[in-house]
CSV table of C-alpha atoms in Angstrom, one decimal:
chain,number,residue,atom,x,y,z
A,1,UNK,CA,-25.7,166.7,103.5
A,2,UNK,CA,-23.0,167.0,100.8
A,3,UNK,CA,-20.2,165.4,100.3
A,4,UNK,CA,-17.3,167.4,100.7
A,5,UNK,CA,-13.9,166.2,99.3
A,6,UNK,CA,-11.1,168.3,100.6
A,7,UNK,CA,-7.6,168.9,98.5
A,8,UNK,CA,-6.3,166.2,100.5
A,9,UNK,CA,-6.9,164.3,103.7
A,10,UNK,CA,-4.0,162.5,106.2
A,11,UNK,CA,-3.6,158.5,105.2
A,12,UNK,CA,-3.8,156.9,108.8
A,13,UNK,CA,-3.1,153.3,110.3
A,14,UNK,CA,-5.2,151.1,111.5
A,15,UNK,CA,-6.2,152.7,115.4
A,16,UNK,CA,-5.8,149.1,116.9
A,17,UNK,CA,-1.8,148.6,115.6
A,18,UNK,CA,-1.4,152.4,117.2
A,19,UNK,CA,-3.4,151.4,120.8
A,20,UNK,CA,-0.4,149.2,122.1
A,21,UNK,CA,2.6,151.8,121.3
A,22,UNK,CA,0.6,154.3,123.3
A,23,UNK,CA,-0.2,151.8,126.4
A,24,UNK,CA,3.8,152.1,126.3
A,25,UNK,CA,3.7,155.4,126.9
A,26,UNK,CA,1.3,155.4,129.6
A,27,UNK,CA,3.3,152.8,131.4
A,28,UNK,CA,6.5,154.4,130.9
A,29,UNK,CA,5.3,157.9,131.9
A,30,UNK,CA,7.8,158.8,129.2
A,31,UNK,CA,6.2,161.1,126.7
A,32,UNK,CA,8.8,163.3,125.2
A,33,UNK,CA,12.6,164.5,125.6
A,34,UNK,CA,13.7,162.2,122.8
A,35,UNK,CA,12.3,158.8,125.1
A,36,UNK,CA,12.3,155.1,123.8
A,37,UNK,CA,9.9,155.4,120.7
A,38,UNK,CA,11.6,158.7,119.3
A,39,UNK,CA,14.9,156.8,119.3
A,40,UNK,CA,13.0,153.7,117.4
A,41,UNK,CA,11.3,156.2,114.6
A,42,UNK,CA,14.6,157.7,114.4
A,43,UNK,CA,16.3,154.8,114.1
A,44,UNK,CA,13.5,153.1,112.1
A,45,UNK,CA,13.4,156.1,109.5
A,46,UNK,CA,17.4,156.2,109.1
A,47,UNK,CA,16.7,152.5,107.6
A,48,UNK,CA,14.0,153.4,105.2
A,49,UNK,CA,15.2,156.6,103.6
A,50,UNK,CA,18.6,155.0,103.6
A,51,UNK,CA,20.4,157.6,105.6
A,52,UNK,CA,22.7,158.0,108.7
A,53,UNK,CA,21.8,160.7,110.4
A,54,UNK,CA,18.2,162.1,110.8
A,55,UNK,CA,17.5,164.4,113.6
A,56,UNK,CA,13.8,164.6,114.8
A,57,UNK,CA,11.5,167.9,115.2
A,58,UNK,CA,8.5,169.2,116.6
A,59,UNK,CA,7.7,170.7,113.0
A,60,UNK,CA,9.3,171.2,109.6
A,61,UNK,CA,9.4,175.0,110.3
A,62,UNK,CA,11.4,174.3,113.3
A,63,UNK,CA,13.5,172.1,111.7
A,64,UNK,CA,14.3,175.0,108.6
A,65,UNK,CA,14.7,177.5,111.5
A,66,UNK,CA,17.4,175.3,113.4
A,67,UNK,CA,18.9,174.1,110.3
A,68,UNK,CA,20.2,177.7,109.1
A,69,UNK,CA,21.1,178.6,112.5
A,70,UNK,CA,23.0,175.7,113.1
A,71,UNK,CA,25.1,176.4,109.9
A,72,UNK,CA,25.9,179.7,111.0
A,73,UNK,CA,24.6,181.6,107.8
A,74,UNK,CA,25.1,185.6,107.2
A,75,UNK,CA,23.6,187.9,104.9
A,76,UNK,CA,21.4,187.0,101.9
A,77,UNK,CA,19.7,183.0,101.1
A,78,UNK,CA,19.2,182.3,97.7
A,79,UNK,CA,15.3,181.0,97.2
A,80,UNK,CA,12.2,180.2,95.4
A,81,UNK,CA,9.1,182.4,96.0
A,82,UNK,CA,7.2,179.4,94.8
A,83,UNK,CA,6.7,177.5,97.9
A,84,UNK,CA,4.5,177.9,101.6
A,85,UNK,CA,5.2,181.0,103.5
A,86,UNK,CA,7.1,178.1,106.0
A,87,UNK,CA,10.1,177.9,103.9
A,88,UNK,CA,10.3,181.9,104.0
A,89,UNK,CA,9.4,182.7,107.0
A,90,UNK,CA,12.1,180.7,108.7
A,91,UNK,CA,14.9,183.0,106.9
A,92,UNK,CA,13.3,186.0,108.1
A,93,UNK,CA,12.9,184.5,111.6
A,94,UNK,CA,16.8,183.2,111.6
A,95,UNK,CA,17.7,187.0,110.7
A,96,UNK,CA,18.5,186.6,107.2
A,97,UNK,CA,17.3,188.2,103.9
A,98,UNK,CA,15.3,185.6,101.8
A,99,UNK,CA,16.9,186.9,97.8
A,100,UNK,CA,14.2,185.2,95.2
A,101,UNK,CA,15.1,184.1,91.7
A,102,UNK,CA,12.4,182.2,89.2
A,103,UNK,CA,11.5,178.9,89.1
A,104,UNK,CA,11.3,176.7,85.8
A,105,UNK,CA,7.9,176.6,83.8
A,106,UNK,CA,8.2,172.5,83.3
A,107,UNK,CA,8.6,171.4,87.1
A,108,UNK,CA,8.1,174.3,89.3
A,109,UNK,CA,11.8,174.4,90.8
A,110,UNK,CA,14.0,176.8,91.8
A,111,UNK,CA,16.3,177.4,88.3
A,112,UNK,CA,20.0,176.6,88.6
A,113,UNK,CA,21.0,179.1,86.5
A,114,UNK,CA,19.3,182.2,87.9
A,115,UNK,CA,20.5,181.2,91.3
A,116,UNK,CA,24.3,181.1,90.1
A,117,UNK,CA,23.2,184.6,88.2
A,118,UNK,CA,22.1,186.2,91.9
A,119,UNK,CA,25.4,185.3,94.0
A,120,UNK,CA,26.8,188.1,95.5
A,121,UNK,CA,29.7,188.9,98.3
A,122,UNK,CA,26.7,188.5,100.7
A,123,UNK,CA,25.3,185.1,100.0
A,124,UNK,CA,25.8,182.5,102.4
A,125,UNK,CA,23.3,179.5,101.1
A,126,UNK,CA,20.9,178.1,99.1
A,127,UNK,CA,17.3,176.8,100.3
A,128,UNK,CA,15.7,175.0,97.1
A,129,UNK,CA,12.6,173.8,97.2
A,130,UNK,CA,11.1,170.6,96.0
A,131,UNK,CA,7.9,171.7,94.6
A,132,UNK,CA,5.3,169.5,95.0
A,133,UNK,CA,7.3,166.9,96.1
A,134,UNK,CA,9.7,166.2,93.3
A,135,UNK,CA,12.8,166.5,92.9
A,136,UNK,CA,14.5,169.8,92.1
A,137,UNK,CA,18.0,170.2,90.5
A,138,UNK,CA,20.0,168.7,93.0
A,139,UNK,CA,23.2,168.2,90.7
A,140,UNK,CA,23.2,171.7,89.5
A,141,UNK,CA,22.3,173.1,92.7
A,142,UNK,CA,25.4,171.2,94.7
A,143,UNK,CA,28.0,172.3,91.6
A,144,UNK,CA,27.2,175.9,92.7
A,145,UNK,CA,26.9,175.4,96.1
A,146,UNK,CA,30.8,174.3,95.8
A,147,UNK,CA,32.1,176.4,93.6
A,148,UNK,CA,30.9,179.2,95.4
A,149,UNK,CA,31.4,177.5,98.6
A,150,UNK,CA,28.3,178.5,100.3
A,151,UNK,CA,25.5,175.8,101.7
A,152,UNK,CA,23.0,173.8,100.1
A,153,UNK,CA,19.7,173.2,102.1
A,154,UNK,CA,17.1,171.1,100.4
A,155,UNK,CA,13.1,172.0,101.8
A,156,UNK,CA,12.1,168.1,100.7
A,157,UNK,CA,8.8,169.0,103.2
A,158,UNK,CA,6.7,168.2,100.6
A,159,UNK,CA,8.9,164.7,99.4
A,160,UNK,CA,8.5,161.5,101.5
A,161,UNK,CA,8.6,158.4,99.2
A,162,UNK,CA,9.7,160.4,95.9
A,163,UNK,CA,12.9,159.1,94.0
A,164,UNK,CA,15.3,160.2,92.5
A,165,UNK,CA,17.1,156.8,90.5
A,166,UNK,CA,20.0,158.7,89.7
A,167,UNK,CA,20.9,159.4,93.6
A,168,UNK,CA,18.8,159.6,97.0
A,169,UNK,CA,17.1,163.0,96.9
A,170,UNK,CA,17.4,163.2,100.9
A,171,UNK,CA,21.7,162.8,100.4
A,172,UNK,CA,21.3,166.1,98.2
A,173,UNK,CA,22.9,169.1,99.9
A,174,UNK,CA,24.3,169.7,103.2
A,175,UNK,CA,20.8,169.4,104.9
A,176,UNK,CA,17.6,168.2,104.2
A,177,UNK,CA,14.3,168.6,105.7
A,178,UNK,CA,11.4,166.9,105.6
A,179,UNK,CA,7.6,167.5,107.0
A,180,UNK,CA,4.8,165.5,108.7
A,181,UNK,CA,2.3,167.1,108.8
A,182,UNK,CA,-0.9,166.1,108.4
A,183,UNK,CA,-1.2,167.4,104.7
A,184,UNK,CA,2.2,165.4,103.7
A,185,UNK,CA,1.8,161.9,102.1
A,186,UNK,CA,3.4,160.9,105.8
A,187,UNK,CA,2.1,162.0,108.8
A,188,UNK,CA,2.8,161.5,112.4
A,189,UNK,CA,0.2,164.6,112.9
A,190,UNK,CA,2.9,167.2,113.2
A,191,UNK,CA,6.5,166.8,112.6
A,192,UNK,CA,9.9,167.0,110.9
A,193,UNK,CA,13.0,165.9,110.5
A,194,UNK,CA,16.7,167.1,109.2
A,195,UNK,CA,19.1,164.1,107.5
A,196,UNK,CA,22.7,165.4,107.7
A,197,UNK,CA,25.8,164.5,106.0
A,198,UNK,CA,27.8,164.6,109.0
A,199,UNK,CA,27.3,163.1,112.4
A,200,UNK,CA,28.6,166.3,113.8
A,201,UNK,CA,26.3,168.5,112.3
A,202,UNK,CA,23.4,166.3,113.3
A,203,UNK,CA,24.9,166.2,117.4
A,204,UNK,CA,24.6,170.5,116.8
A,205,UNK,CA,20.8,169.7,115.8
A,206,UNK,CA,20.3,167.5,118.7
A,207,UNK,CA,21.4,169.7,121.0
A,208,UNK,CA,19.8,173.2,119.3
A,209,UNK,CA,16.1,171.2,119.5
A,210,UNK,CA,16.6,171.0,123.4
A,211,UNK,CA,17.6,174.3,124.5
A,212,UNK,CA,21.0,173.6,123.5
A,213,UNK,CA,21.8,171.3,126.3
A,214,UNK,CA,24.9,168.7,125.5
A,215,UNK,CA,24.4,166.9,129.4
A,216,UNK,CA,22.4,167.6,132.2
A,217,UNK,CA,24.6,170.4,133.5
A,218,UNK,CA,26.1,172.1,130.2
A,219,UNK,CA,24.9,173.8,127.7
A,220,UNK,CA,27.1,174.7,124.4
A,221,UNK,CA,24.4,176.0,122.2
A,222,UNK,CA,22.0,178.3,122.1
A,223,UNK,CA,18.6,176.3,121.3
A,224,UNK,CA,14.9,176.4,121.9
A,225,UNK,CA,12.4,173.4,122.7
A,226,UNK,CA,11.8,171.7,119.2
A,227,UNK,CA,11.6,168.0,120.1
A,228,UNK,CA,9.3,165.3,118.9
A,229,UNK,CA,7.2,164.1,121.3
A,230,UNK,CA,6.6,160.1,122.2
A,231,UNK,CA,3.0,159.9,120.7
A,232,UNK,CA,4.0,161.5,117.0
A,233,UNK,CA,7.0,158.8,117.1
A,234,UNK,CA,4.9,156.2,117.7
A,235,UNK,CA,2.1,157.0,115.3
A,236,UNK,CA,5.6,157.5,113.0
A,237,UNK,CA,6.6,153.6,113.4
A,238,UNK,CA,3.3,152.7,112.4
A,239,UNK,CA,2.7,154.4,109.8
A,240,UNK,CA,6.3,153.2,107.8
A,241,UNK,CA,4.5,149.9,107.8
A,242,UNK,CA,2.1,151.4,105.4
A,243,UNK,CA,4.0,154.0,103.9
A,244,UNK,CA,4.6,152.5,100.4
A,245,UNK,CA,0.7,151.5,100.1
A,246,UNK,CA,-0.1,154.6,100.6
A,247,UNK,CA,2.2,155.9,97.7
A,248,UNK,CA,0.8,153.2,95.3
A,249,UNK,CA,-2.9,154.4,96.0
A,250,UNK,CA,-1.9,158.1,95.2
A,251,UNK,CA,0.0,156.9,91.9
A,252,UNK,CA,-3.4,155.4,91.0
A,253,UNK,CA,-5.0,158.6,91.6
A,254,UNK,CA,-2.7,161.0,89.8
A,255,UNK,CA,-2.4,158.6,86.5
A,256,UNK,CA,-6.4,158.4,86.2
A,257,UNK,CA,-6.1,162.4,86.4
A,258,UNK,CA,-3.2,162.4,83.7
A,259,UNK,CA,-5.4,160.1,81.6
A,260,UNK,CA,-8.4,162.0,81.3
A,261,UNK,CA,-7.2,165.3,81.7
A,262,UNK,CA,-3.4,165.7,79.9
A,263,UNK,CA,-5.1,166.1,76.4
A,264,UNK,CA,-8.1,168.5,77.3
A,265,UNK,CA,-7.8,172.1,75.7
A,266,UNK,CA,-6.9,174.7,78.3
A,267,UNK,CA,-6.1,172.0,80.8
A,268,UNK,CA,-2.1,171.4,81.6
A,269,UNK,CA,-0.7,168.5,83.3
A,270,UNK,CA,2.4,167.6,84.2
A,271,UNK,CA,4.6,164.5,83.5
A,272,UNK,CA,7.6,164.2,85.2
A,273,UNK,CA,10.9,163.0,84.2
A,274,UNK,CA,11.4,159.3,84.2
A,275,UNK,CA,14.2,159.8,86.4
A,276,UNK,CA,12.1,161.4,88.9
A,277,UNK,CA,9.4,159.2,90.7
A,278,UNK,CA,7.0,160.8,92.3
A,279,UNK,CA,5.3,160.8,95.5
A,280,UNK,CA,1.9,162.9,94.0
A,281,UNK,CA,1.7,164.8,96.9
A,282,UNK,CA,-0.4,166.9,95.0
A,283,UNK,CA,-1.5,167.0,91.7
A,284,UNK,CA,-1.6,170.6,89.5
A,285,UNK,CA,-3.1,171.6,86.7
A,286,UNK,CA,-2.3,174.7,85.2
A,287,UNK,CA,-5.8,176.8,83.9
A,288,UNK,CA,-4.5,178.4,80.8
A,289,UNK,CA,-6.1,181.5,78.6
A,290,UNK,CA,-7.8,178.5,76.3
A,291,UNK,CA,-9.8,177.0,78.9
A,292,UNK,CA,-14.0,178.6,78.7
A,293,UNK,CA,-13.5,180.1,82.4
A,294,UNK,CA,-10.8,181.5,84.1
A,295,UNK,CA,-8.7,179.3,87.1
A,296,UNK,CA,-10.3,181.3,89.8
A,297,UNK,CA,-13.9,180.6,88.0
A,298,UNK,CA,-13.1,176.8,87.6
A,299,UNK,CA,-11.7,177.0,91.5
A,300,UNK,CA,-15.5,178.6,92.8
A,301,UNK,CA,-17.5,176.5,90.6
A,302,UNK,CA,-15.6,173.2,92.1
A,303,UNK,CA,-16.2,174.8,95.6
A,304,UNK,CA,-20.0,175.0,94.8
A,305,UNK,CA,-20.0,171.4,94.4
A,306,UNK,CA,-18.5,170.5,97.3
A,307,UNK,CA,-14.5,170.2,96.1
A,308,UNK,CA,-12.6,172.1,97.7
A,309,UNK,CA,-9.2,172.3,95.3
A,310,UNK,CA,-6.2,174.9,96.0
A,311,UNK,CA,-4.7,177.8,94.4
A,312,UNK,CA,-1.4,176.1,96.1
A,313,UNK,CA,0.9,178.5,95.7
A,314,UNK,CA,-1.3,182.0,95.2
A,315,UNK,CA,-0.1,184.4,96.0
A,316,UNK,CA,3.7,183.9,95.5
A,317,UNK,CA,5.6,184.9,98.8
A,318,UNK,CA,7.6,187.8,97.0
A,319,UNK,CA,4.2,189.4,96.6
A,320,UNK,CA,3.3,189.4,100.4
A,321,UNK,CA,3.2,192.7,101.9
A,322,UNK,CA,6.0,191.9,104.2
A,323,UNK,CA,8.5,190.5,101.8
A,324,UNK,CA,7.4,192.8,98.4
A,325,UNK,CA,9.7,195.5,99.3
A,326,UNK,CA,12.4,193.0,98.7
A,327,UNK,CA,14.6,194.2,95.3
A,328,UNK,CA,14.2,190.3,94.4
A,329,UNK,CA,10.3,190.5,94.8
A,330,UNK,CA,10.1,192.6,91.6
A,331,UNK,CA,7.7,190.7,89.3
A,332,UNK,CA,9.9,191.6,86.0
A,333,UNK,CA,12.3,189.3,88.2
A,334,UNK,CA,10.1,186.3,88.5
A,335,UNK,CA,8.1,186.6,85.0
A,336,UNK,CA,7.9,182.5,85.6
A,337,UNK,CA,6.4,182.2,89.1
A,338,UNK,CA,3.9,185.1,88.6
A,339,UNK,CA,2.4,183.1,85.7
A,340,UNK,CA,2.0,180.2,87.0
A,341,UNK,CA,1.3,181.1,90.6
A,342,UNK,CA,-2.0,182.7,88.5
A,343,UNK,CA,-2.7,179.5,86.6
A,344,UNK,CA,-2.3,176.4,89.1
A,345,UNK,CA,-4.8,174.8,91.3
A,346,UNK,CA,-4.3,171.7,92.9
A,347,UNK,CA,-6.9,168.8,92.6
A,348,UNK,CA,-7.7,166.4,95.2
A,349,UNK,CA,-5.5,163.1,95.7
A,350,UNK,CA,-4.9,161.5,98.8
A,351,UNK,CA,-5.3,157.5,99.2
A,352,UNK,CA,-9.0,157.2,100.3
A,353,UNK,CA,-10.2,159.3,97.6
A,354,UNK,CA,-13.0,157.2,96.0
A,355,UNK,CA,-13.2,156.8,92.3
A,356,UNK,CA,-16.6,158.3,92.2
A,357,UNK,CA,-15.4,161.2,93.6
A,358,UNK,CA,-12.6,162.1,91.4
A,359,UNK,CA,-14.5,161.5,87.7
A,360,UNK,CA,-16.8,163.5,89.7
A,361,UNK,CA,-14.0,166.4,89.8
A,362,UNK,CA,-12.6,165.1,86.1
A,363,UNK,CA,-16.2,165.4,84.9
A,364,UNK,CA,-16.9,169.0,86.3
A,365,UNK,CA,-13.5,170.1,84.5
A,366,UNK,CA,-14.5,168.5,81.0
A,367,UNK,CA,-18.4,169.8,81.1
A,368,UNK,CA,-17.1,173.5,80.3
């Protein structure tokens, strides 16, 4: 049978530290509607991101969803088409028109200037992305936001355990959300979470995750069922015990890829700034016009061996069908993400990849 190594695989904890959290839940009866061990991951994860207020979800999407209705946003969002159809998808769904500027060739983020370029009398807010895990331009990006005086959202979905030494990434912004899911670098299977600046605004997210319900009898918001549930909590406080190994293992992974590939002709890797430390989440390559075979070529011929990398993000979102006929989606307006989004594929890192396995990958990129 052949071995099949997948883009990336969810780090787990050991099953026996897991087994008496969920004998808990069983005793309790207690298995959602924000019970003991949500409040204790909640509580737990305030402490290690070094936050105040963190508000639980069923999903990241949910959480984006909620976030921009909670804030009360109009009219047009300023974004990146250079991210998962998520980030997108949750404008569209809160009634708002996503409006896409380019990114930057060097990191993938959304660019600060373009963004203050595409401000109109209609633009409410600003959901940046941070691509890949690292940090976008937070600085920039919260200048314009209050100059402007329009909101900042941060998608940091992709960001658990990056750093940022010249600030916390997940302060950044007047909301910013992260993801569990089981692709992320942290997973409590499926999941989310929104850190807020304000204790207020993070009471409005409590209440719009459970069908806007502020006691048992009144209701003040209007809100839909987006809760975490008690087993994704607990499989959440166990996994923060192992969190930072995890991060080590992937750091291993990406520098042995930056080592044997950063130099080869047609291959481009990326180092990123010393101030930014970064979770590797995933680790792209750009496939450029000196490379022997073309990205999609290199991406078959890995598949034939069993590695199954990613075209991560192809095609952009302003190129969808449902969001082309957007006046932003016009390539000549995103020269940057077209490019790129044509170039990248993602190699396989996650901490149980085997050695053997990735020179396996490194060698298959080096024999053409």
């Amino acid at each position: 049978m052949k071995n099949i190594i997948n883009v990336t695989s969810p780090a787990l904890p050991p099953l026996n530290e897991v087994i008496p959290l969920l004998k808990t839940i069983w005793d309790s009866k207690v298995v959602t509607n924000q019970g003991p061990l949500h409040d204790q991951f909640e509580k737990e994860l305030c402490k290690y991101l070094e936050v105040k207020n963190i508000t639980l979800f069923n999903n990241a999407s949910s959480a984006i969803l909620t976030s921009l209705k909670a804030l009360k946003l109009t009219g047009n969002i300023i974004t990146t088409p250079y991210t998962f159809v998520a980030t997108i998808h949750a404008i569209d769904w809160a009634g708002l028109e996503p409006k896409f500027v380019d990114i930057n060739p060097y990191d993938f983020n959304i660019n600060p200037k373009l963004v203050e370029d595409a401000i109109d009398k209609n633009t409410s807010g600003i959901l940046a992305v941070n691509c890949y895990g690292n940090s976008c331009d937070i600085n920039s990006l919260e200048k314009i936001s209050k100059k402007y005086n329009i909101k900042l959202l941060i998608d940091a979905a992709q960001s658990f355990g990056t750093k940022n030494h010249n600030r916390n990434i997940f302060k950044a912004g007047d909301l910013s959300i992260i993801s569990f899911h089981a692709t992320k670098t942290f997973t409590t299977f499926e999941g989310g979470a929104v850190i807020s600046k304000s204790l207020e605004l993070k009471k409005i997210l409590d209440r719009m995750k459970n069908f806007g319900f502020e006691d048992e009898i009144k209701i003040s918001e209007s809100g839909l069922n987006s809760k975490m549930n008690e087993f994704s909590a607990a499989l959440g406080i166990v996994q923060l015990k192992y969190i930072d190994k995890y991060l080590m293992k992937r750091n291993d992974i990406a520098k042995l890829y930056y080592e044997k590939l950063s130099s080869y002709k047609g291959i481009k890797t990326f180092s990123i700034s010393n101030l930014i430390q970064s979770n590797n989440t995933y680790f792209p390559i750009l496939v450029d016009e000196n490379y022997p075979v073309t990205r999609d070529e290199l991406y078959e011929s890995l598949k034939a061996i069993g590695v199954f990398s990613r075209r991560y993000f192809y095609p952009i979102i302003s190129n969808l069908k449902m969001y082309s006929h957007l006046p932003s989606s016009k390539k000549s307006n995103l020269p940057v993400a077209n490019k790129l989004s044509e170039q990248v594929l993602c190699l396989p890192i996650y901490p149980e990849l085997k050695i053997e396995d990735q020179l396996k990958i490194i060698n298959h990129i080096k024999q053409f």
